[in-house]
Amino acid sequence: TDTFAPVIKKHFGDEIGNEILYYLLSIVQNIQVKELGIISICTFFITVVLLLIQIENTFDDIYEIHHKNTIFQRLLKCWIIITISPLLFGLSSLKSNNLIQFLNLEHIYFFADSLANWMRFAIGMIFQSLAFILAYYIMPSKRLHLKSVIIGGIIASVLFEILKYINVYLV
């Protein structure tokens, strides 16, 4: 509560933030990890795998690829995306000032420097771009040109960042 409440209120405002916190706290307080929790986790992973397979099908439709990979290759791709993407998106949070505040590093002079802030933002954007590049390189059944994948990943990362700011502005 102490960690997430300020972040939620910052991004959604006090009124909507308090409503979100109320619902989140009621969900967390009612969680019982027994059979239902195990079934929920299994259902979650099955849903994620099916979603990633659908994303692969969409990529294949866009690139007009009619030869599909084997089910083992598809599951291997899903596993790679599920394990590596969260790490890359986690590392992309280096650009967040909230991370520095969460780690209680804002009192260190280095993190207050504007050059350090720009470096953190650049490093975070690089990791975010790598996550998109990984998805664009791994998901289609056909290997794409690396130059196209890199350009697409960078553009997707920039658009993702712009949409985050628009979302915060609109909320």
Short mmCIF file of C-alpha atoms in Angstrom, two decimals, residues 80-154:
data_model
loop_
_atom_site.label_atom_id
_atom_site.label_comp_id
_atom_site.label_asym_id
_atom_site.label_seq_id
_atom_site.Cartn_x
_atom_site.Cartn_y
_atom_site.Cartn_z
CA ILE A 80 11.22 -16.78 -24.51
CA ILE A 81 8.82 -13.83 -24.65
CA ILE A 82 7.33 -14.63 -21.21
CA THR A 83 10.75 -14.87 -19.55
CA ILE A 84 12.83 -12.18 -21.27
CA SER A 85 10.31 -9.40 -21.98
CA PRO A 86 9.44 -8.69 -18.32
CA LEU A 87 13.17 -8.42 -17.56
CA LEU A 88 13.68 -5.92 -20.39
CA PHE A 89 10.59 -3.89 -19.47
CA GLY A 90 11.72 -3.98 -15.83
CA LEU A 91 15.11 -2.61 -16.83
CA SER A 92 13.34 0.04 -18.90
CA SER A 93 11.91 1.37 -15.64
CA LEU A 94 15.33 2.95 -15.06
CA LYS A 95 13.89 6.01 -16.80
CA SER A 96 11.28 6.36 -14.06
CA ASN A 97 11.81 8.85 -11.25
CA ASN A 98 9.39 6.74 -9.19
CA LEU A 99 11.94 3.91 -9.20
CA ILE A 100 14.60 6.20 -7.73
CA GLN A 101 12.14 7.34 -5.07
CA PHE A 102 11.12 3.74 -4.36
CA LEU A 103 14.76 2.74 -3.85
CA ASN A 104 15.30 5.84 -1.66
CA LEU A 105 18.12 7.08 -3.88
CA GLU A 106 16.80 10.61 -4.50
CA HIS A 107 19.00 12.04 -1.74
CA ILE A 108 22.16 10.97 -3.61
CA TYR A 109 23.47 13.93 -5.63
CA PHE A 110 24.17 11.83 -8.73
CA PHE A 111 20.50 10.96 -9.20
CA ALA A 112 19.44 14.60 -8.88
CA ASP A 113 21.71 15.67 -11.75
CA SER A 114 19.95 16.43 -15.05
CA LEU A 115 22.63 14.62 -17.07
CA ALA A 116 22.06 11.50 -14.96
CA ASN A 117 18.30 11.81 -15.55
CA TRP A 118 18.85 11.97 -19.32
CA MET A 119 21.22 8.99 -19.15
CA ARG A 120 18.68 6.98 -17.14
CA PHE A 121 15.97 7.89 -19.65
CA ALA A 122 18.20 6.90 -22.60
CA ILE A 123 19.17 3.58 -21.00
CA GLY A 124 15.53 2.87 -20.14
CA MET A 125 14.48 3.61 -23.72
CA ILE A 126 17.19 1.27 -25.01
CA PHE A 127 15.89 -1.60 -22.88
CA GLN A 128 12.30 -0.81 -23.86
CA SER A 129 13.31 -0.80 -27.53
CA LEU A 130 15.11 -4.13 -27.03
CA ALA A 131 11.89 -5.65 -25.70
CA PHE A 132 10.00 -4.58 -28.82
CA ILE A 133 12.86 -5.66 -31.09
CA LEU A 134 12.85 -9.08 -29.41
CA ALA A 135 9.12 -9.46 -29.96
CA TYR A 136 9.35 -8.36 -33.60
CA TYR A 137 12.27 -10.69 -34.25
CA ILE A 138 10.94 -13.78 -32.48
CA MET A 139 7.18 -13.73 -33.08
CA PRO A 140 6.82 -14.02 -36.89
CA SER A 141 7.33 -17.48 -38.38
CA LYS A 142 9.61 -15.98 -41.03
CA ARG A 143 12.87 -14.22 -40.17
CA LEU A 144 12.70 -10.54 -41.02
CA HIS A 145 15.58 -8.26 -41.94
CA LEU A 146 17.34 -7.19 -38.76
CA LYS A 147 17.42 -3.56 -39.91
CA SER A 148 13.62 -3.54 -40.32
CA VAL A 149 13.14 -5.16 -36.93
CA ILE A 150 15.40 -2.62 -35.21
CA ILE A 151 13.67 0.34 -36.87
CA GLY A 152 10.24 -1.11 -35.99
CA GLY A 153 11.28 -1.72 -32.38
CA ILE A 154 12.57 1.82 -31.96
#
